[in-house]
Short mmCIF file of C-alpha atoms in Angstrom, two decimals:
data_model
loop_
_atom_site.label_atom_id
_atom_site.label_comp_id
_atom_site.label_asym_id
_atom_site.label_seq_id
_atom_site.Cartn_x
_atom_site.Cartn_y
_atom_site.Cartn_z
CA MET J 1 -50.07 32.82 8.62
CA ILE J 2 -48.15 29.59 8.26
CA ALA J 3 -51.33 27.93 7.06
CA SER J 4 -52.02 30.59 4.47
CA GLY J 5 -51.33 28.36 1.46
CA ARG J 6 -48.01 29.98 0.66
CA ILE J 7 -45.95 26.87 1.35
CA ALA J 8 -45.43 26.11 -2.33
CA ALA J 9 -44.48 29.73 -2.94
CA GLY J 10 -42.28 29.33 0.11
CA VAL J 11 -40.14 26.80 -1.78
CA ALA J 12 -38.96 29.68 -3.91
CA LEU J 13 -38.26 31.83 -0.87
CA HIS J 14 -34.79 32.22 0.51
CA PRO J 15 -34.40 29.25 2.89
CA ARG J 16 -33.34 31.75 5.58
CA GLY J 17 -36.88 33.06 5.92
CA ARG J 18 -38.33 29.60 6.28
CA LEU J 19 -35.72 28.53 8.83
CA ALA J 20 -36.37 31.73 10.81
CA ALA J 21 -40.09 30.94 10.78
CA ALA J 22 -39.44 27.33 11.88
CA VAL J 23 -37.20 28.42 14.77
CA LEU J 24 -39.71 31.07 15.82
CA ALA J 25 -42.58 28.57 15.69
CA SER J 26 -40.64 25.93 17.64
CA VAL J 27 -39.58 28.33 20.39
CA GLY J 28 -43.06 29.84 20.51
CA ILE J 29 -44.70 26.44 20.88
CA ALA J 30 -42.14 25.32 23.44
CA VAL J 31 -42.83 28.29 25.74
CA THR J 32 -46.62 28.00 25.46
CA SER J 33 -48.09 26.06 28.34
CA HIS J 34 -51.81 26.73 27.83
CA ARG J 35 -53.57 23.69 26.46
CA LEU J 36 -56.05 25.58 24.29
CA ALA J 37 -53.35 27.79 22.79
CA LEU J 38 -51.29 24.70 22.03
CA ALA J 39 -54.27 22.97 20.45
CA LEU J 40 -54.76 26.00 18.17
CA LEU J 41 -51.08 26.03 17.22
CA LEU J 42 -51.26 22.31 16.52
CA LEU J 43 -54.24 22.92 14.24
CA ALA J 44 -52.41 25.72 12.43
CA ALA J 45 -49.35 23.49 11.94
CA LEU J 46 -51.58 20.66 10.73
CA GLY J 47 -53.18 23.08 8.26
CA ALA J 48 -49.74 24.18 7.03
CA CYS J 49 -48.75 20.55 6.47
CA ALA J 50 -52.00 19.85 4.63
CA CYS J 51 -51.41 22.90 2.39
CA ALA J 52 -47.85 21.78 1.67
CA ILE J 53 -49.07 18.27 0.79
CA VAL J 54 -51.91 19.53 -1.40
CA GLN J 55 -49.54 21.86 -3.25
CA GLY J 56 -47.02 19.07 -3.79
CA ALA J 57 -44.26 20.66 -1.69
CA LEU J 58 -44.31 17.81 0.81
CA ALA J 59 -44.89 14.07 0.45
CA ALA J 60 -47.65 12.77 2.71
CA GLY J 61 -45.51 9.71 3.53
CA THR J 62 -42.64 11.90 4.73
CA ALA J 63 -44.93 13.91 7.01
CA LEU J 64 -46.61 10.79 8.41
CA GLY J 65 -43.25 9.08 8.92
CA ARG J 66 -41.93 12.01 10.96
CA VAL J 67 -45.07 12.28 13.07
CA ALA J 68 -44.98 8.51 13.70
CA ALA J 69 -41.29 8.58 14.67
CA VAL J 70 -41.79 11.38 17.19
CA ASN J 71 -44.94 9.86 18.62
CA GLY J 72 -43.12 6.62 19.35
CA PHE J 73 -41.17 8.52 21.99
CA VAL J 74 -44.09 10.72 22.99
CA ALA J 75 -46.29 7.67 23.60
CA LEU J 76 -43.81 6.35 26.15
CA THR J 77 -43.92 9.66 28.03
CA ALA J 78 -47.68 10.03 27.73
CA LEU J 79 -48.23 6.55 29.14
CA THR J 80 -45.90 6.89 32.11
CA LEU J 81 -46.14 10.59 33.04
CA PRO J 82 -49.75 10.63 34.38
CA PHE J 83 -48.96 8.12 37.11
CA ALA J 84 -47.43 8.78 40.47
CA TRP J 85 -45.70 5.80 42.04
CA THR J 86 -46.82 5.35 45.62
CA ALA J 87 -46.41 2.54 48.12
CA ALA J 88 -49.83 1.28 47.01
CA GLY J 89 -48.72 1.19 43.36
CA PRO J 90 -49.31 3.58 40.46
CA VAL J 91 -51.91 6.31 41.10
CA LEU J 92 -53.32 8.64 38.43
CA ASP J 93 -52.11 12.16 39.21
CA PRO J 94 -54.00 15.14 37.68
CA SER J 95 -50.86 17.26 37.35
CA GLY J 96 -49.19 14.35 35.56
CA VAL J 97 -52.12 14.12 33.17
CA GLU J 98 -51.83 17.85 32.47
CA LEU J 99 -48.11 17.50 31.79
CA ALA J 100 -48.64 14.51 29.49
CA TRP J 101 -51.16 16.56 27.48
CA LEU J 102 -48.67 19.38 27.14
CA VAL J 103 -45.95 17.01 25.94
CA VAL J 104 -48.23 15.42 23.34
CA LEU J 105 -49.50 18.77 22.03
CA ARG J 106 -46.12 20.51 22.03
CA ALA J 107 -44.19 17.69 20.38
CA ASN J 108 -46.74 17.23 17.61
CA ALA J 109 -47.15 20.95 17.00
CA VAL J 110 -43.37 21.43 16.69
CA VAL J 111 -42.96 18.44 14.39
CA LEU J 112 -45.81 19.48 12.12
CA ALA J 113 -44.74 23.12 12.03
CA CYS J 114 -41.13 22.26 11.17
CA THR J 115 -42.18 19.65 8.62
CA ALA J 116 -44.36 22.21 6.85
CA LEU J 117 -41.97 25.14 7.11
CA LEU J 118 -38.85 23.18 6.15
CA ALA J 119 -40.52 21.00 3.50
CA GLY J 120 -38.03 19.96 0.82
CA PHE J 121 -34.95 21.08 2.82
CA ASP J 122 -31.81 18.99 2.53
CA ALA J 123 -28.85 19.29 4.89
CA ALA J 124 -26.96 21.65 2.57
CA THR J 125 -29.95 24.00 2.28
CA LEU J 126 -30.35 23.94 6.05
CA ALA J 127 -26.67 24.83 6.47
CA ARG J 128 -26.93 27.72 4.01
CA ALA J 129 -30.09 28.96 5.68
CA ALA J 130 -28.40 28.80 9.09
CA ALA J 131 -25.39 30.69 7.70
CA GLY J 132 -27.83 33.26 6.31
CA LEU J 133 -29.22 33.73 9.83
CA ARG J 134 -25.67 34.16 11.17
CA ALA J 135 -25.73 30.95 13.19
CA PRO J 136 -22.36 29.90 14.73
CA ASP J 137 -19.90 28.89 12.05
CA LYS J 138 -19.19 25.47 13.59
CA LEU J 139 -22.89 24.59 13.52
CA CYS J 140 -23.17 25.60 9.86
CA ARG J 141 -20.13 23.53 8.92
CA LEU J 142 -21.55 20.56 10.78
CA LEU J 143 -24.88 20.86 8.95
CA PHE J 144 -23.12 21.37 5.62
CA LEU J 145 -20.95 18.27 6.04
CA ILE J 146 -23.86 16.12 7.20
CA ALA J 147 -25.11 16.17 3.63
CA ARG J 148 -21.86 14.63 2.41
CA TYR J 149 -21.35 12.23 5.27
CA LEU J 150 -24.87 10.83 5.41
CA ASP J 151 -24.50 9.83 1.80
CA LEU J 152 -21.00 8.42 2.26
CA LEU J 153 -21.92 6.56 5.43
CA GLY J 154 -25.04 5.15 3.82
CA ALA J 155 -23.04 3.90 0.84
CA GLU J 156 -20.33 2.47 3.10
CA ARG J 157 -22.87 0.66 5.25
CA ALA J 158 -24.43 -0.84 2.11
CA ARG J 159 -21.03 -2.01 0.84
CA ILE J 160 -20.01 -3.61 4.15
CA GLU J 161 -23.39 -5.29 4.47
CA ARG J 162 -23.09 -6.66 0.93
CA ALA J 163 -19.62 -8.03 1.78
CA MET J 164 -21.11 -9.63 4.91
CA ARG J 165 -23.80 -11.30 2.81
CA ALA J 166 -21.16 -12.49 0.35
CA ARG J 167 -19.71 -14.46 3.26
CA GLY J 168 -23.03 -16.06 4.05
CA PHE J 169 -24.34 -13.63 6.68
CA VAL J 170 -28.11 -13.75 7.10
CA PRO J 171 -29.64 -11.41 9.70
CA ARG J 172 -31.67 -13.28 12.31
CA SER J 173 -33.14 -12.35 15.66
CA ASP J 174 -30.25 -13.78 17.61
CA ARG J 175 -27.27 -12.60 19.61
CA ARG J 176 -24.80 -13.18 16.78
CA THR J 177 -26.72 -10.84 14.47
CA VAL J 178 -26.74 -8.13 17.15
CA GLU J 179 -22.99 -8.61 17.60
CA ALA J 180 -22.38 -8.50 13.85
CA TYR J 181 -24.36 -5.26 13.50
CA GLY J 182 -22.56 -3.86 16.55
CA LYS J 183 -19.26 -4.47 14.80
CA LEU J 184 -20.66 -2.98 11.60
CA VAL J 185 -21.55 0.24 13.45
CA ALA J 186 -18.13 0.30 15.16
CA ALA J 187 -16.40 -0.16 11.80
CA LEU J 188 -18.53 2.64 10.32
CA LEU J 189 -17.64 4.99 13.17
CA ALA J 190 -13.93 4.17 13.02
CA GLY J 191 -14.01 4.54 9.24
CA ALA J 192 -15.96 7.79 9.51
CA VAL J 193 -13.32 9.41 11.72
CA ALA J 194 -10.52 8.45 9.34
CA ARG J 195 -12.62 9.47 6.36
CA ALA J 196 -13.53 12.81 7.96
CA GLU J 197 -9.83 13.63 8.20
CA ARG J 198 -9.21 12.62 4.58
CA VAL J 199 -12.26 14.48 3.31
CA GLU J 200 -11.31 17.57 5.29
CA ARG J 201 -7.80 17.51 3.80
CA ALA J 202 -9.18 16.98 0.29
CA MET J 203 -11.68 19.82 0.76
CA ARG J 204 -8.97 22.12 2.07
CA ALA J 205 -6.78 21.17 -0.88
CA ARG J 206 -9.55 22.57 -3.06
CA GLY J 207 -9.72 25.81 -1.16
CA PHE J 208 -12.45 25.07 1.39
CA GLY J 209 -12.12 27.61 4.16
CA ARG J 210 -13.81 27.66 7.51
CA ALA J 211 -17.05 29.18 6.29
CA VAL J 212 -19.96 27.45 4.59
CA PRO J 213 -20.36 28.70 1.01
CA ALA J 214 -22.91 31.51 1.19
CA ALA J 215 -26.33 31.16 -0.37
CA PRO J 216 -26.96 33.28 -3.44
CA VAL J 217 -28.56 36.55 -2.43
CA ARG J 218 -32.15 37.03 -3.49
CA GLU J 219 -34.10 40.22 -3.91
CA ALA J 220 -37.48 39.12 -2.43
CA LYS J 221 -36.46 39.98 1.08
CA ALA J 222 -39.78 41.54 2.06
CA ARG J 223 -41.64 38.31 1.30
CA GLU J 224 -39.30 36.32 3.54
CA TRP J 225 -39.96 38.60 6.45
CA ALA J 226 -43.66 38.56 5.70
CA TRP J 227 -43.51 34.81 5.95
CA ALA J 228 -41.62 34.77 9.25
CA GLY J 229 -43.92 37.56 10.42
CA GLY J 230 -46.95 35.44 9.50
CA THR J 231 -45.71 32.70 11.78
CA ALA J 232 -45.27 35.20 14.58
CA CYS J 233 -48.87 36.43 13.98
CA VAL J 234 -50.22 32.90 14.32
CA LEU J 235 -48.35 32.46 17.59
CA ALA J 236 -49.51 35.82 18.91
CA ALA J 237 -53.11 35.11 17.91
CA ALA J 238 -53.06 31.76 19.68
CA TRP J 239 -51.63 33.28 22.84
CA ALA J 240 -54.05 36.17 22.79
CA TYR J 241 -57.01 33.85 22.29
CA ALA J 242 -55.96 31.72 25.21
CA GLY J 243 -55.23 34.78 27.31
CA VAL J 244 -51.64 33.78 27.87
CA GLY J 245 -48.70 36.14 27.54
CA MET C 1 -26.71 -28.98 -0.68
CA SER C 2 -26.55 -27.48 -4.13
CA SER C 3 -22.88 -26.60 -3.76
CA GLU C 4 -21.98 -30.20 -2.99
CA ARG C 5 -23.66 -31.60 -6.07
CA ALA C 6 -21.35 -33.57 -8.34
CA LEU C 7 -20.78 -31.97 -11.73
CA SER C 8 -20.20 -33.70 -15.00
CA THR C 9 -16.79 -32.83 -16.46
CA THR C 10 -18.33 -30.62 -19.15
CA GLU C 11 -20.72 -28.73 -16.94
CA PRO C 12 -19.45 -25.24 -16.01
CA LEU C 13 -18.95 -24.28 -12.36
CA LEU C 14 -20.52 -20.91 -13.09
CA ARG C 15 -22.68 -19.87 -15.97
CA ALA C 16 -24.34 -16.48 -16.53
CA ARG C 17 -26.43 -15.41 -19.49
CA ASP C 18 -28.23 -12.25 -20.56
CA LEU C 19 -27.26 -10.29 -17.46
CA VAL C 20 -28.77 -6.83 -17.47
CA ALA C 21 -28.02 -4.29 -14.76
CA SER C 22 -28.36 -0.52 -14.57
CA ARG C 23 -26.64 2.11 -12.50
CA GLY C 24 -28.82 5.18 -12.60
CA ALA C 25 -29.86 5.70 -16.21
CA ARG C 26 -26.86 3.80 -17.60
CA ARG C 27 -26.95 0.09 -18.53
CA VAL C 28 -23.78 -1.31 -16.95
CA LEU C 29 -24.52 -4.87 -18.05
CA ASP C 30 -26.48 -5.36 -21.23
CA GLY C 31 -26.69 -9.04 -22.06
CA ALA C 32 -23.38 -10.04 -20.43
CA ALA C 33 -22.58 -13.76 -20.34
CA LEU C 34 -19.74 -15.93 -19.06
CA GLU C 35 -18.86 -19.50 -18.15
CA LEU C 36 -16.20 -20.76 -15.80
CA HIS C 37 -15.01 -24.36 -16.04
CA GLU C 38 -12.96 -26.50 -13.66
CA GLY C 39 -9.25 -25.64 -13.82
CA GLU C 40 -9.81 -22.26 -15.48
CA ARG C 41 -8.64 -18.86 -14.36
CA LEU C 42 -10.82 -16.45 -16.29
CA VAL C 43 -9.69 -12.83 -16.49
CA VAL C 44 -12.37 -10.22 -17.16
CA LEU C 45 -10.76 -7.11 -18.60
CA GLY C 46 -12.44 -3.75 -18.93
CA GLU C 47 -12.12 -0.04 -18.38
CA ASN C 48 -12.98 1.65 -15.10
CA GLY C 49 -16.75 1.68 -14.82
CA ALA C 50 -17.18 -1.04 -17.47
CA GLY C 51 -19.25 -3.06 -14.99
CA LYS C 52 -16.69 -5.63 -13.78
CA SER C 53 -17.63 -5.26 -10.11
CA THR C 54 -21.31 -5.32 -11.01
CA LEU C 55 -20.76 -8.55 -12.96
CA LEU C 56 -19.04 -10.29 -10.04
CA MET C 57 -21.68 -9.21 -7.56
CA ALA C 58 -24.44 -10.25 -9.93
CA LEU C 59 -22.88 -13.74 -10.07
CA LEU C 60 -23.54 -14.06 -6.34
CA GLY C 61 -26.95 -12.38 -6.39
CA LEU C 62 -25.74 -9.46 -4.29
CA LEU C 63 -27.28 -6.66 -6.33
CA PRO C 64 -30.97 -5.95 -6.51
CA GLY C 65 -32.61 -5.37 -9.86
CA VAL C 66 -30.29 -7.54 -11.99
CA ALA C 67 -32.05 -9.53 -14.71
CA GLY C 68 -30.72 -12.64 -16.41
CA GLU C 69 -29.80 -16.24 -15.71
CA VAL C 70 -27.16 -17.42 -13.26
CA GLU C 71 -26.25 -21.06 -12.64
CA ILE C 72 -23.87 -21.99 -9.86
CA PHE C 73 -22.53 -25.56 -9.76
CA GLY C 74 -25.16 -26.53 -12.30
CA ARG C 75 -28.13 -25.16 -10.35
CA PRO C 76 -30.15 -22.16 -11.53
CA CYS C 77 -30.15 -19.32 -8.97
CA ARG C 78 -33.00 -16.87 -9.09
CA THR C 79 -33.94 -15.98 -5.54
CA GLU C 80 -32.01 -14.98 -2.44
CA ALA C 81 -32.67 -18.49 -1.11
CA ASP C 82 -31.01 -19.99 -4.23
CA PHE C 83 -27.93 -17.77 -3.95
CA ALA C 84 -27.44 -17.83 -0.16
CA PRO C 85 -26.01 -21.39 0.16
CA ASN C 86 -23.46 -20.58 -2.57
CA ARG C 87 -21.98 -17.63 -0.70
CA GLY C 88 -18.93 -19.33 0.75
CA PRO C 89 -18.47 -22.15 -1.78
CA VAL C 90 -18.13 -19.25 -4.22
CA GLY C 91 -15.89 -16.73 -2.47
CA LEU C 92 -15.88 -13.06 -3.47
CA LEU C 93 -12.94 -10.78 -2.71
CA PHE C 94 -14.13 -7.17 -2.78
CA GLN C 95 -12.18 -4.44 -4.52
CA ASP C 96 -11.84 -2.38 -1.35
CA PRO C 97 -10.73 -4.53 1.60
CA ASP C 98 -12.19 -1.90 3.94
CA ASP C 99 -15.64 -2.98 2.77
CA GLN C 100 -14.91 -6.50 3.86
CA LEU C 101 -12.87 -6.10 7.06
CA PHE C 102 -15.19 -4.88 9.78
CA CYS C 103 -14.32 -6.84 12.92
CA ALA C 104 -12.02 -5.84 15.77
CA THR C 105 -9.18 -8.20 14.81
CA VAL C 106 -8.03 -9.95 11.66
CA ALA C 107 -8.65 -13.41 13.16
CA GLU C 108 -12.16 -12.45 14.24
CA ASP C 109 -12.88 -11.18 10.74
CA ALA C 110 -11.58 -14.36 9.12
CA ALA C 111 -13.86 -16.39 11.41
CA PHE C 112 -16.93 -14.39 10.38
CA GLY C 113 -17.71 -16.47 7.27
CA PRO C 114 -17.35 -19.93 8.87
CA LEU C 115 -19.61 -18.79 11.74
CA ASN C 116 -22.20 -17.71 9.18
CA ARG C 117 -22.02 -21.21 7.70
CA GLY C 118 -22.84 -22.71 11.10
CA ALA C 119 -19.34 -23.59 12.36
CA THR C 120 -18.78 -23.66 16.12
CA PRO C 121 -16.66 -20.77 17.44
CA GLU C 122 -13.74 -23.19 17.95
CA ALA C 123 -14.00 -24.62 14.43
CA ALA C 124 -14.37 -21.11 12.97
CA ALA C 125 -11.26 -19.94 14.85
CA ARG C 126 -9.34 -22.97 13.56
CA ALA C 127 -10.47 -22.29 9.98
CA ALA C 128 -9.51 -18.63 10.37
CA HIS C 129 -6.04 -19.40 11.68
CA ALA C 130 -5.49 -22.05 9.00
CA ALA C 131 -6.39 -19.52 6.28
CA LEU C 132 -4.14 -16.86 7.80
CA GLY C 133 -1.32 -19.42 8.07
CA ALA C 134 -1.76 -20.54 4.46
CA LEU C 135 -1.35 -16.94 3.32
CA GLY C 136 1.66 -16.40 5.58
CA ILE C 137 -0.02 -13.74 7.70
CA ALA C 138 -0.60 -15.66 10.94
CA ARG C 139 1.33 -12.88 12.72
CA LEU C 140 -1.48 -10.43 11.86
CA ALA C 141 -4.16 -12.48 13.62
CA ASP C 142 -4.59 -10.18 16.62
CA ARG C 143 -4.06 -6.89 14.78
CA PRO C 144 -6.97 -4.51 14.13
CA PRO C 145 -7.65 -4.43 10.35
CA HIS C 146 -7.51 -0.63 10.11
CA ALA C 147 -3.88 -0.68 11.27
CA LEU C 148 -2.72 -2.92 8.38
CA SER C 149 -0.93 -1.84 5.20
CA GLY C 150 -2.73 -2.03 1.85
CA GLY C 151 -1.17 -5.38 0.93
CA GLU C 152 -1.82 -6.84 4.38
CA LYS C 153 -5.45 -5.74 4.23
CA ARG C 154 -5.90 -7.45 0.88
CA LEU C 155 -4.41 -10.70 2.24
CA ALA C 156 -6.51 -10.46 5.41
CA ALA C 157 -9.65 -10.02 3.30
CA LEU C 158 -8.59 -13.01 1.18
CA ALA C 159 -8.11 -15.05 4.36
CA GLY C 160 -11.72 -14.25 5.28
CA VAL C 161 -12.81 -15.71 1.95
CA LEU C 162 -10.49 -18.76 2.05
CA ALA C 163 -11.56 -19.61 5.62
CA MET C 164 -14.90 -20.64 4.11
CA ARG C 165 -13.09 -23.26 1.96
CA PRO C 166 -14.41 -22.01 -1.39
CA ARG C 167 -14.44 -24.09 -4.57
CA VAL C 168 -14.41 -21.01 -6.79
CA LEU C 169 -13.03 -17.51 -6.20
CA LEU C 170 -14.35 -14.25 -7.65
CA LEU C 171 -11.73 -11.52 -7.35
CA ASP C 172 -12.45 -7.84 -7.89
CA GLU C 173 -9.23 -6.00 -8.79
CA PRO C 174 -7.15 -8.07 -6.36
CA THR C 175 -3.98 -6.08 -7.03
CA ALA C 176 -5.46 -2.57 -7.31
CA SER C 177 -3.35 0.11 -5.58
CA LEU C 178 -0.72 -2.34 -4.35
CA GLU C 179 3.03 -1.82 -4.78
CA ALA C 180 5.06 -4.43 -6.68
CA GLY C 181 6.06 -6.52 -3.64
CA ALA C 182 2.53 -6.72 -2.30
CA THR C 183 1.19 -7.49 -5.79
CA THR C 184 3.57 -10.45 -6.07
CA ARG C 185 2.54 -11.77 -2.64
CA VAL C 186 -1.17 -11.53 -3.46
CA LEU C 187 -0.74 -13.16 -6.90
CA GLU C 188 1.36 -15.99 -5.41
CA ALA C 189 -1.27 -16.52 -2.73
CA LEU C 190 -4.03 -16.69 -5.35
CA LEU C 191 -2.10 -19.16 -7.55
CA GLY C 192 -1.27 -21.14 -4.42
CA THR C 193 -4.95 -21.81 -3.73
CA GLY C 194 -5.16 -23.85 -6.96
CA LEU C 195 -8.80 -22.76 -7.25
CA PRO C 196 -10.69 -21.82 -10.41
CA LEU C 197 -11.00 -18.04 -10.52
CA VAL C 198 -12.87 -15.21 -12.16
CA VAL C 199 -10.63 -12.15 -11.90
CA ALA C 200 -11.84 -8.68 -12.81
CA THR C 201 -8.80 -6.51 -13.40
CA HIS C 202 -7.12 -3.94 -15.57
CA ASP C 203 -3.67 -4.69 -14.14
CA PRO C 204 -1.49 -6.32 -16.87
CA ALA C 205 0.68 -8.03 -14.20
CA CYS C 206 -2.39 -9.64 -12.65
CA ASP C 207 -3.72 -10.66 -16.06
CA ALA C 208 -0.37 -12.18 -17.13
CA ALA C 209 0.18 -14.06 -13.87
CA LEU C 210 -3.30 -15.52 -13.45
CA GLY C 211 -5.21 -15.72 -16.74
CA THR C 212 -5.80 -18.93 -18.64
CA ARG C 213 -8.62 -17.34 -20.65
CA ARG C 214 -9.72 -13.76 -21.15
CA LEU C 215 -12.96 -11.87 -21.69
CA ARG C 216 -13.31 -8.19 -22.36
CA LEU C 217 -16.30 -6.42 -20.84
CA ALA C 218 -17.36 -3.42 -22.90
CA ASP C 219 -20.73 -1.84 -23.60
CA GLY C 220 -22.28 -4.20 -21.08
CA ARG C 221 -21.23 -7.38 -22.94
CA CYS C 222 -18.40 -9.91 -22.58
CA ARG C 223 -16.35 -10.85 -25.63
CA GLU C 224 -13.43 -13.29 -25.90
CA ALA C 225 -10.19 -11.30 -25.74
#
């Protein structure tokens, strides 16, 4: 089971097994449309997160931050979906309410499950795990480079912003500030394209081929599959309980 | 405004004492101190990574977590509110012009500082064009910064600083990675401003052309060189 308290042990697992479990859980939750089954999956995911936090594999702040970020969007859907717009104005529609429930449960279950299963992953680990699962090469490269670029872009943004402050820029809630940040983003994007080409050339000059460097092979293969299998068991149990195929 | 305050002839324009700054586990500045007086062009020498950039940014309060005392135009600066009005009167040219040039055209970028200081768009545009003209790069006004050569970028970034009519310039490796012709143009432009300067550099040509006094930054401290 994902909530079986093996999250901390999971950190030592090959990332491939954890990514497989996360994908399986996400797809499983996405295709479940029975409210009770979803509620059970949500509870299981919540339990997995709690285990990960208790065992120190996941920071509570990180988990809360992710849940809050997703629920910002979910709240918008949940508040608008239940209403049907008629000539007489908005009318509460039972099928809309049902849909809103599904959205809330699914989104939160997926976020919690992925947060628990991928606790401690960085972009490079994710890329290696994806390569281990034989994901398309382009996707793996993209994930692998994200690690580099996020860092570079973050540093570049900080440098440009410091230079802006050196010329007296103070962010305010006015149009000029929005314009200035718009230009900052445009400069970052333009710079990122040029930098991507330079970085690519520099990486190729040091023998970077098309493939993401493979993850070191580990021997504990059975445990990985047990882990992914555990996730599948939780899904199957939830479906069976709710009587949904 | 603090920057407009009259100074006695002996009072330094800039004074820093006991500056302490860390990058990761390493102390980049460890008790660094300097003074800049009217009419001086102070060269700060030091190896790569000696902390020259950190020192310049600390003088304008641009780095978090720096301890020590900074006085600008005779006024102690401790908080962001103390430093903010001095950003402009003390102009900082960054080592990498790409950090500084972020607008769609050179003229727009040069107008950025004056607008921050409350100038009207017309006045900011005038200040920008005057600065570009003074540096002999008025022809670049409508060009996008990313399409400029290294030397042109450096001059465009300098125009953005000069458009704010600074009283003091802080220059971070102003001639780094420039060929001889561009180096000469940048050095002539800097001398042409007639402003007191603090120049962080390890370029002997830059040091020889600009310096009236020298400090060496090593082990986090400044010593007369």
